[in-house]
Amino acid sequence: MAAGAAEAAAAAVEEVGSVGQFEELLRLKAKSLLVVHFWAPWAPQCAQMNEVMAELAKEHPEVSFVKLEAEGVPEVSEKYEISSVPTFLFFKNSQKIDRLDGAHAPELTKKVQRHASSGSFPPSANEHPKDLNLRLKKLIHAAPCMLFMKGTPQEPRCGFSKQMVEILHKHNIQFSSFDIFSDEEVRQGLKTYSNWPTYPQLYVSGELIGGLDIIKELEASEELDKICPKAPKLEERLKVLTNKASVMLFMKGNKQEAKCGFSKQILEILNSTGVEYETFDILEDEEVRQGLKAYSNWPTYPQLYVKGELVGGLDIVKELKENGELLPILRGEN
């Protein structure tokens, strides 16, 4: 039974070996969602993602899943700018509607579920740009300095993006980033919106500064430091964070989901007081996680601060609660 199911799943993932076969498939599958995996036999991560696709094919019989060897059909790979494997393209109505670069099984699953459940085809040209432009405007204003790149600062996925990140880090420039591989709509739309055809793209206060060549020129002329906002020193950043709210809890996880028993217990105590507080997840920022230990001279988490001053960890908070001192401290009465 299990073997039969595995064979059925494998059969559910078609293989394409030519341009003609690919174009015919686009035509035949126009009425459904078509997911194409551009893969290579030498890449182990592709084999893993083929297994993920086989599972998804079992869960979504209404979706067509296809494997296409990227180097075996170069005309198709070049047409769709496939520069690495694995890469997944999503088609509806013979039009490409989304893209995913890399071996990200959870993201692939999400995209398949989203597009499969959406019965609608891509919006018509006259209604789409307005919504997209609003979204792009929000994105380029999401931080004082926004970098649209291939990959992430921790894992750039092209040489130009890597060089851009290195320059920004070298100059201690504070920036947020957006991985254009994660959203095909943004990737294509921003080219038109900014009238700039390549990536990376750097924006300051919502204004396009340019790509890597421009940034290199600004660096050489010593203008880059004047244009881009500097990252605060760690100590300054920690001071701002500890004073972000009157009561600040630095913990593993967040209010909705504590990721250690100590953090869970301190949340229960704070919730029982009825006092408003904010949290910071130290698992999401290694710099803060390590820096706050030295800043506060307190080696463990959670850490509770009131008006920027360290109260202590779980044991201290428990003692204060038992002695009836916690609530006055949280209210700033002590």
mmCIF file of C-alpha atoms in Angstrom:
data_model
loop_
_atom_site.group_PDB
_atom_site.id
_atom_site.type_symbol
_atom_site.label_atom_id
_atom_site.label_comp_id
_atom_site.label_asym_id
_atom_site.label_seq_id
_atom_site.Cartn_x
_atom_site.Cartn_y
_atom_site.Cartn_z
ATOM 1 C CA MET A 1 0.000 0.000 0.000
ATOM 2 C CA ALA A 2 2.764 2.442 1.031
ATOM 3 C CA ALA A 3 4.840 1.516 -2.021
ATOM 4 C CA GLY A 4 1.824 2.071 -4.270
ATOM 5 C CA ALA A 5 1.211 5.489 -2.737
ATOM 6 C CA ALA A 6 4.856 6.470 -3.281
ATOM 7 C CA GLU A 7 4.647 5.407 -6.929
ATOM 8 C CA ALA A 8 1.432 7.401 -7.366
ATOM 9 C CA ALA A 9 3.070 10.502 -5.858
ATOM 10 C CA ALA A 10 6.118 10.142 -8.091
ATOM 11 C CA ALA A 11 3.863 9.755 -11.107
ATOM 12 C CA ALA A 12 2.008 12.925 -10.092
ATOM 13 C CA VAL A 13 5.206 14.944 -10.716
ATOM 14 C CA GLU A 14 5.719 15.177 -14.466
ATOM 15 C CA GLU A 15 9.095 15.674 -16.127
ATOM 16 C CA VAL A 16 9.683 18.071 -19.016
ATOM 17 C CA GLY A 17 12.655 17.656 -21.363
ATOM 18 C CA SER A 18 12.182 20.194 -24.174
ATOM 19 C CA VAL A 19 10.952 23.707 -24.974
ATOM 20 C CA GLY A 20 8.076 22.333 -27.030
ATOM 21 C CA GLN A 21 6.984 20.026 -24.220
ATOM 22 C CA PHE A 22 7.103 22.922 -21.745
ATOM 23 C CA GLU A 23 5.038 25.241 -23.964
ATOM 24 C CA GLU A 24 2.498 22.487 -24.609
ATOM 25 C CA LEU A 25 2.204 21.887 -20.866
ATOM 26 C CA LEU A 26 1.607 25.601 -20.229
ATOM 27 C CA ARG A 27 -1.232 25.477 -22.732
ATOM 28 C CA LEU A 28 -2.757 22.241 -21.439
ATOM 29 C CA LYS A 29 -2.592 23.246 -17.778
ATOM 30 C CA ALA A 30 -3.789 26.821 -18.295
ATOM 31 C CA LYS A 31 -6.937 26.250 -16.240
ATOM 32 C CA SER A 32 -5.065 25.042 -13.135
ATOM 33 C CA LEU A 33 -2.081 26.036 -11.022
ATOM 34 C CA LEU A 34 1.190 24.772 -12.522
ATOM 35 C CA VAL A 35 4.316 24.538 -10.340
ATOM 36 C CA VAL A 36 7.605 24.044 -12.189
ATOM 37 C CA HIS A 37 10.761 22.948 -10.345
ATOM 38 C CA PHE A 38 13.964 23.968 -12.150
ATOM 39 C CA TRP A 39 16.444 21.434 -10.778
ATOM 40 C CA ALA A 40 19.810 19.767 -11.359
ATOM 41 C CA PRO A 41 20.688 16.107 -10.706
ATOM 42 C CA TRP A 42 24.005 17.098 -9.049
ATOM 43 C CA ALA A 43 22.352 19.243 -6.358
ATOM 44 C CA PRO A 44 21.250 17.259 -3.268
ATOM 45 C CA GLN A 45 18.875 20.027 -2.179
ATOM 46 C CA CYS A 46 16.976 19.530 -5.457
ATOM 47 C CA ALA A 47 16.439 15.858 -4.645
ATOM 48 C CA GLN A 48 15.040 16.875 -1.257
ATOM 49 C CA MET A 49 12.679 19.401 -2.845
ATOM 50 C CA ASN A 50 11.531 16.784 -5.375
ATOM 51 C CA GLU A 51 10.414 14.703 -2.387
ATOM 52 C CA VAL A 52 8.590 17.732 -0.967
ATOM 53 C CA MET A 53 6.868 18.220 -4.344
ATOM 54 C CA ALA A 54 5.799 14.566 -4.386
ATOM 55 C CA GLU A 55 4.157 15.055 -0.972
ATOM 56 C CA LEU A 56 2.475 18.265 -2.107
ATOM 57 C CA ALA A 57 1.200 16.470 -5.217
ATOM 58 C CA LYS A 58 -0.590 13.977 -2.951
ATOM 59 C CA GLU A 59 -2.153 16.786 -0.912
ATOM 60 C CA HIS A 60 -3.114 18.916 -3.925
ATOM 61 C CA PRO A 61 -4.326 16.681 -6.773
ATOM 62 C CA GLU A 62 -5.820 19.757 -8.472
ATOM 63 C CA VAL A 63 -2.325 21.285 -8.888
ATOM 64 C CA SER A 64 0.112 20.215 -11.630
ATOM 65 C CA PHE A 65 3.717 19.681 -10.491
ATOM 66 C CA VAL A 66 6.553 19.530 -13.018
ATOM 67 C CA LYS A 67 10.317 18.957 -12.930
ATOM 68 C CA LEU A 68 12.512 20.636 -15.534
ATOM 69 C CA GLU A 69 16.278 20.107 -15.578
ATOM 70 C CA ALA A 70 17.591 23.685 -15.717
ATOM 71 C CA GLU A 71 20.753 22.901 -17.686
ATOM 72 C CA GLY A 72 18.942 20.402 -19.919
ATOM 73 C CA VAL A 73 16.502 22.986 -21.287
ATOM 74 C CA PRO A 74 18.598 26.195 -21.249
ATOM 75 C CA GLU A 75 16.179 28.159 -23.476
ATOM 76 C CA VAL A 76 13.454 28.003 -20.829
ATOM 77 C CA SER A 77 15.905 28.669 -17.972
ATOM 78 C CA GLU A 78 17.263 31.775 -19.717
ATOM 79 C CA LYS A 79 13.787 33.065 -20.561
ATOM 80 C CA TYR A 80 12.767 32.983 -16.885
ATOM 81 C CA GLU A 81 16.130 34.167 -15.472
ATOM 82 C CA ILE A 82 16.925 30.913 -13.662
ATOM 83 C CA SER A 83 20.382 31.517 -12.182
ATOM 84 C CA SER A 84 20.406 28.894 -9.418
ATOM 85 C CA VAL A 85 18.754 25.635 -8.419
ATOM 86 C CA PRO A 86 16.353 24.802 -6.991
ATOM 87 C CA THR A 87 14.005 27.483 -8.325
ATOM 88 C CA PHE A 88 10.213 27.174 -8.505
ATOM 89 C CA LEU A 89 7.947 29.069 -10.877
ATOM 90 C CA PHE A 90 4.165 29.245 -10.476
ATOM 91 C CA PHE A 91 1.904 29.613 -13.512
ATOM 92 C CA LYS A 92 -1.806 30.314 -13.932
ATOM 93 C CA ASN A 93 -3.536 30.955 -17.224
ATOM 94 C CA SER A 94 -0.152 30.352 -18.934
ATOM 95 C CA GLN A 95 1.243 33.390 -17.073
ATOM 96 C CA LYS A 96 3.969 33.335 -14.431
ATOM 97 C CA ILE A 97 2.416 34.597 -11.168
ATOM 98 C CA ASP A 98 5.079 33.828 -8.559
ATOM 99 C CA ARG A 99 8.587 32.540 -7.966
ATOM 100 C CA LEU A 100 10.579 30.911 -5.174
ATOM 101 C CA ASP A 101 14.376 30.597 -5.270
ATOM 102 C CA GLY A 102 16.073 28.085 -2.983
ATOM 103 C CA ALA A 103 15.289 24.955 -0.989
ATOM 104 C CA HIS A 104 12.637 26.429 1.321
ATOM 105 C CA ALA A 105 10.093 23.641 1.893
ATOM 106 C CA PRO A 106 7.814 25.609 4.283
ATOM 107 C CA GLU A 107 7.695 28.585 1.901
ATOM 108 C CA LEU A 108 6.958 26.308 -1.088
ATOM 109 C CA THR A 109 4.132 24.672 0.850
ATOM 110 C CA LYS A 110 2.699 28.080 1.775
ATOM 111 C CA LYS A 111 2.824 29.379 -1.789
ATOM 112 C CA VAL A 112 1.203 26.227 -3.191
ATOM 113 C CA GLN A 113 -1.585 26.425 -0.598
ATOM 114 C CA ARG A 114 -2.132 30.125 -1.237
ATOM 115 C CA HIS A 115 -2.245 29.900 -5.016
ATOM 116 C CA ALA A 116 -4.205 26.650 -5.051
ATOM 117 C CA SER A 117 -6.910 28.069 -2.772
ATOM 118 C CA SER A 118 -7.123 31.258 -4.807
ATOM 119 C CA GLY A 119 -9.433 30.477 -7.684
ATOM 120 C CA SER A 120 -8.734 33.796 -9.333
ATOM 121 C CA PHE A 121 -6.244 34.306 -12.107
ATOM 122 C CA PRO A 122 -3.745 37.180 -12.178
ATOM 123 C CA PRO A 123 -5.493 40.567 -11.958
ATOM 124 C CA SER A 124 -6.140 42.410 -15.161
ATOM 125 C CA ALA A 125 -3.635 45.048 -16.193
ATOM 126 C CA ASN A 126 -5.926 47.991 -15.523
ATOM 127 C CA GLU A 127 -6.614 47.203 -11.833
ATOM 128 C CA HIS A 128 -3.319 45.684 -10.753
ATOM 129 C CA PRO A 129 -0.726 48.512 -10.939
ATOM 130 C CA LYS A 130 -2.568 50.804 -8.514
ATOM 131 C CA ASP A 131 -2.565 48.221 -5.696
ATOM 132 C CA LEU A 132 0.987 47.146 -6.476
ATOM 133 C CA ASN A 133 2.285 50.711 -6.501
ATOM 134 C CA LEU A 134 0.763 51.344 -3.072
ATOM 135 C CA ARG A 135 2.471 48.225 -1.778
ATOM 136 C CA LEU A 136 5.819 49.189 -3.313
ATOM 137 C CA LYS A 137 5.550 52.675 -1.836
ATOM 138 C CA LYS A 138 5.022 51.166 1.626
ATOM 139 C CA LEU A 139 7.954 48.800 1.154
ATOM 140 C CA ILE A 140 10.477 51.441 0.091
ATOM 141 C CA HIS A 141 9.397 53.546 3.104
ATOM 142 C CA ALA A 142 9.480 50.554 5.505
ATOM 143 C CA ALA A 143 12.804 51.775 6.973
ATOM 144 C CA PRO A 144 14.920 54.938 6.560
ATOM 145 C CA CYS A 145 17.347 52.862 4.470
ATOM 146 C CA MET A 146 15.880 49.940 2.467
ATOM 147 C CA LEU A 147 17.898 47.485 0.382
ATOM 148 C CA PHE A 148 16.114 45.335 -2.193
ATOM 149 C CA MET A 149 18.470 42.448 -2.883
ATOM 150 C CA LYS A 150 18.774 38.822 -3.932
ATOM 151 C CA GLY A 151 18.790 36.852 -0.699
ATOM 152 C CA THR A 152 19.364 38.278 2.773
ATOM 153 C CA PRO A 153 22.249 40.202 4.375
ATOM 154 C CA GLN A 154 23.190 36.965 6.175
ATOM 155 C CA GLU A 155 22.968 34.935 2.953
ATOM 156 C CA PRO A 156 23.260 37.063 -0.209
ATOM 157 C CA ARG A 157 22.420 35.104 -3.336
ATOM 158 C CA CYS A 158 24.351 37.040 -5.951
ATOM 159 C CA GLY A 159 27.751 38.705 -6.029
ATOM 160 C CA PHE A 160 26.371 42.235 -6.488
ATOM 161 C CA SER A 161 24.071 41.900 -3.460
ATOM 162 C CA LYS A 162 26.946 40.515 -1.417
ATOM 163 C CA GLN A 163 29.185 43.475 -2.324
ATOM 164 C CA MET A 164 26.405 45.954 -1.510
ATOM 165 C CA VAL A 165 25.885 44.428 1.961
ATOM 166 C CA GLU A 166 29.646 44.467 2.608
ATOM 167 C CA ILE A 167 29.861 48.192 1.740
ATOM 168 C CA LEU A 168 26.889 49.081 3.959
ATOM 169 C CA HIS A 169 28.308 47.072 6.869
ATOM 170 C CA LYS A 170 31.766 48.569 6.384
ATOM 171 C CA HIS A 171 30.294 52.053 6.752
ATOM 172 C CA ASN A 172 28.152 51.018 9.748
ATOM 173 C CA ILE A 173 24.995 51.978 7.846
ATOM 174 C CA GLN A 174 21.712 50.927 9.404
ATOM 175 C CA PHE A 175 19.417 49.304 6.842
ATOM 176 C CA SER A 176 16.546 46.877 6.415
ATOM 177 C CA SER A 177 16.306 44.552 3.445
ATOM 178 C CA PHE A 178 13.777 42.784 1.231
ATOM 179 C CA ASP A 179 14.582 39.534 -0.581
ATOM 180 C CA ILE A 180 13.198 40.025 -4.086
ATOM 181 C CA PHE A 181 13.409 36.251 -4.648
ATOM 182 C CA SER A 182 10.637 35.876 -2.048
ATOM 183 C CA ASP A 183 8.067 37.852 -4.060
ATOM 184 C CA GLU A 184 7.923 37.812 -7.852
ATOM 185 C CA GLU A 185 5.349 40.623 -7.938
ATOM 186 C CA VAL A 186 7.704 42.969 -6.077
ATOM 187 C CA ARG A 187 10.713 41.763 -8.071
ATOM 188 C CA GLN A 188 9.164 42.702 -11.414
ATOM 189 C CA GLY A 189 7.052 45.642 -10.226
ATOM 190 C CA LEU A 190 9.881 47.556 -8.580
ATOM 191 C CA LYS A 191 11.869 47.592 -11.831
ATOM 192 C CA THR A 192 9.064 49.597 -13.467
ATOM 193 C CA TYR A 193 8.209 51.643 -10.375
ATOM 194 C CA SER A 194 11.781 52.867 -9.943
ATOM 195 C CA ASN A 195 12.737 52.735 -13.631
ATOM 196 C CA TRP A 196 15.778 50.715 -12.581
ATOM 197 C CA PRO A 197 16.095 47.304 -14.278
ATOM 198 C CA THR A 198 18.536 45.461 -11.999
ATOM 199 C CA TYR A 199 19.149 44.465 -8.392
ATOM 200 C CA PRO A 200 20.285 45.330 -5.765
ATOM 201 C CA GLN A 201 18.500 48.675 -5.335
ATOM 202 C CA LEU A 202 19.099 50.983 -2.356
ATOM 203 C CA TYR A 203 16.498 53.489 -1.122
ATOM 204 C CA VAL A 204 16.923 56.232 1.502
ATOM 205 C CA SER A 205 13.769 57.923 2.852
ATOM 206 C CA GLY A 206 11.806 56.314 0.015
ATOM 207 C CA GLU A 207 14.075 57.750 -2.706
ATOM 208 C CA LEU A 208 16.075 55.492 -5.005
ATOM 209 C CA ILE A 209 19.825 56.027 -4.567
ATOM 210 C CA GLY A 210 20.839 53.398 -7.120
ATOM 211 C CA GLY A 211 22.520 50.053 -7.581
ATOM 212 C CA LEU A 212 25.968 48.766 -6.743
ATOM 213 C CA ASP A 213 27.870 50.982 -9.210
ATOM 214 C CA ILE A 214 26.262 54.153 -7.829
ATOM 215 C CA ILE A 215 26.965 53.086 -4.240
ATOM 216 C CA LYS A 216 30.605 52.411 -5.128
ATOM 217 C CA GLU A 217 30.858 55.902 -6.652
ATOM 218 C CA LEU A 218 29.293 57.472 -3.543
ATOM 219 C CA GLU A 219 31.713 55.524 -1.367
ATOM 220 C CA ALA A 220 34.702 56.697 -3.433
ATOM 221 C CA SER A 221 33.541 60.337 -3.233
ATOM 222 C CA GLU A 222 32.915 59.991 0.541
ATOM 223 C CA GLU A 223 29.266 60.997 0.060
ATOM 224 C CA LEU A 224 27.800 57.660 1.153
ATOM 225 C CA ASP A 225 28.198 58.411 4.864
ATOM 226 C CA LYS A 226 26.315 61.697 4.439
ATOM 227 C CA ILE A 227 23.385 60.123 2.575
ATOM 228 C CA CYS A 228 22.737 56.943 4.583
ATOM 229 C CA PRO A 229 21.744 56.753 8.270
ATOM 230 C CA LYS A 230 24.370 55.287 10.595
ATOM 231 C CA ALA A 231 23.612 52.337 12.824
ATOM 232 C CA PRO A 232 23.683 53.317 16.487
ATOM 233 C CA LYS A 233 26.433 51.826 18.607
ATOM 234 C CA LEU A 234 25.278 48.732 20.468
ATOM 235 C CA GLU A 235 25.236 50.451 23.854
ATOM 236 C CA GLU A 236 23.049 53.265 22.495
ATOM 237 C CA ARG A 237 20.747 50.714 20.879
ATOM 238 C CA LEU A 238 20.382 48.740 24.119
ATOM 239 C CA LYS A 239 19.600 51.932 26.015
ATOM 240 C CA VAL A 240 16.842 52.755 23.536
ATOM 241 C CA LEU A 241 15.462 49.189 23.687
ATOM 242 C CA THR A 242 15.393 48.981 27.485
ATOM 243 C CA ASN A 243 13.509 52.314 27.554
ATOM 244 C CA LYS A 244 11.163 51.429 24.684
ATOM 245 C CA ALA A 245 8.285 50.898 27.120
ATOM 246 C CA SER A 246 7.850 51.626 30.811
ATOM 247 C CA VAL A 247 7.982 47.866 31.444
ATOM 248 C CA MET A 248 10.189 45.869 29.040
ATOM 249 C CA LEU A 249 10.726 42.123 29.145
ATOM 250 C CA PHE A 250 13.631 40.581 27.230
ATOM 251 C CA MET A 251 12.744 36.921 26.771
ATOM 252 C CA LYS A 252 12.951 33.849 24.569
ATOM 253 C CA GLY A 253 9.894 34.098 22.347
ATOM 254 C CA ASN A 254 7.039 36.577 22.695
ATOM 255 C CA LYS A 255 3.772 37.164 24.568
ATOM 256 C CA GLN A 256 1.933 34.715 22.341
ATOM 257 C CA GLU A 257 4.571 31.950 22.457
ATOM 258 C CA ALA A 258 7.261 31.682 25.112
ATOM 259 C CA LYS A 259 10.177 29.522 23.967
ATOM 260 C CA CYS A 260 11.511 28.481 27.372
ATOM 261 C CA GLY A 261 9.952 27.579 30.711
ATOM 262 C CA PHE A 262 11.442 30.548 32.577
ATOM 263 C CA SER A 263 10.071 33.012 30.000
ATOM 264 C CA LYS A 264 6.664 31.320 30.193
ATOM 265 C CA GLN A 265 6.581 31.643 34.005
ATOM 266 C CA ILE A 266 7.528 35.331 34.005
ATOM 267 C CA LEU A 267 4.839 36.042 31.378
ATOM 268 C CA GLU A 268 2.234 34.393 33.650
ATOM 269 C CA ILE A 269 3.354 36.548 36.583
ATOM 270 C CA LEU A 270 3.284 39.791 34.556
ATOM 271 C CA ASN A 271 -0.106 38.937 33.028
ATOM 272 C CA SER A 272 -1.513 38.379 36.526
ATOM 273 C CA THR A 273 -0.603 41.968 37.513
ATOM 274 C CA GLY A 274 -2.662 43.589 34.749
ATOM 275 C CA VAL A 275 0.188 46.030 34.049
ATOM 276 C CA GLU A 276 0.950 46.783 30.379
ATOM 277 C CA TYR A 277 4.355 45.691 29.130
ATOM 278 C CA GLU A 278 6.259 45.030 25.912
ATOM 279 C CA THR A 279 8.568 42.164 25.025
ATOM 280 C CA PHE A 280 11.691 41.665 22.914
ATOM 281 C CA ASP A 281 12.561 38.220 21.536
ATOM 282 C CA ILE A 282 16.309 37.814 22.111
ATOM 283 C CA LEU A 283 16.321 34.697 19.890
ATOM 284 C CA GLU A 284 15.755 36.945 16.876
ATOM 285 C CA ASP A 285 18.734 39.241 17.473
ATOM 286 C CA GLU A 286 22.044 37.682 18.492
ATOM 287 C CA GLU A 287 23.703 41.095 18.923
ATOM 288 C CA VAL A 288 21.120 42.145 21.517
ATOM 289 C CA ARG A 289 21.112 38.693 23.118
ATOM 290 C CA GLN A 290 24.862 38.784 23.835
ATOM 291 C CA GLY A 291 25.210 42.553 24.310
ATOM 292 C CA LEU A 292 22.476 42.888 26.928
ATOM 293 C CA LYS A 293 24.232 40.367 29.192
ATOM 294 C CA ALA A 294 27.273 42.658 29.414
ATOM 295 C CA TYR A 295 25.202 45.885 29.418
ATOM 296 C CA SER A 296 23.152 44.769 32.431
ATOM 297 C CA ASN A 297 25.794 42.498 33.980
ATOM 298 C CA TRP A 298 23.112 39.790 34.099
ATOM 299 C CA PRO A 299 24.049 36.519 32.359
ATOM 300 C CA THR A 300 20.654 34.858 31.798
ATOM 301 C CA TYR A 301 17.182 35.422 30.353
ATOM 302 C CA PRO A 302 14.453 36.514 30.881
ATOM 303 C CA GLN A 303 15.386 40.028 32.048
ATOM 304 C CA LEU A 304 12.797 42.545 33.238
ATOM 305 C CA TYR A 305 13.342 46.324 33.009
ATOM 306 C CA VAL A 306 11.235 49.133 34.441
ATOM 307 C CA LYS A 307 11.926 52.645 33.091
ATOM 308 C CA GLY A 308 15.218 51.409 31.638
ATOM 309 C CA GLU A 309 16.465 49.948 34.926
ATOM 310 C CA LEU A 310 17.048 46.215 35.373
ATOM 311 C CA VAL A 311 14.733 44.623 37.940
ATOM 312 C CA GLY A 312 16.102 41.094 37.473
ATOM 313 C CA GLY A 313 15.259 37.641 36.194
ATOM 314 C CA LEU A 314 12.565 35.125 37.094
ATOM 315 C CA ASP A 315 13.770 34.401 40.649
ATOM 316 C CA ILE A 316 13.866 38.102 41.560
ATOM 317 C CA VAL A 317 10.429 38.693 40.051
ATOM 318 C CA LYS A 318 9.026 35.717 41.982
ATOM 319 C CA GLU A 319 10.445 37.082 45.246
ATOM 320 C CA LEU A 320 9.069 40.549 44.580
ATOM 321 C CA LYS A 321 5.631 39.103 43.874
ATOM 322 C CA GLU A 322 5.659 37.018 47.068
ATOM 323 C CA ASN A 323 6.689 40.093 49.108
ATOM 324 C CA GLY A 324 3.986 42.243 47.504
ATOM 325 C CA GLU A 325 6.600 44.563 45.995
ATOM 326 C CA LEU A 326 6.233 43.702 42.310
ATOM 327 C CA LEU A 327 3.117 45.700 41.469
ATOM 328 C CA PRO A 328 4.392 49.002 42.995
ATOM 329 C CA ILE A 329 7.674 48.580 41.081
ATOM 330 C CA LEU A 330 5.896 47.894 37.775
ATOM 331 C CA ARG A 331 3.701 50.952 38.345
ATOM 332 C CA GLY A 332 6.780 53.066 39.064
ATOM 333 C CA GLU A 333 5.713 53.746 42.641
ATOM 334 C CA ASN A 334 9.046 52.650 44.164
#
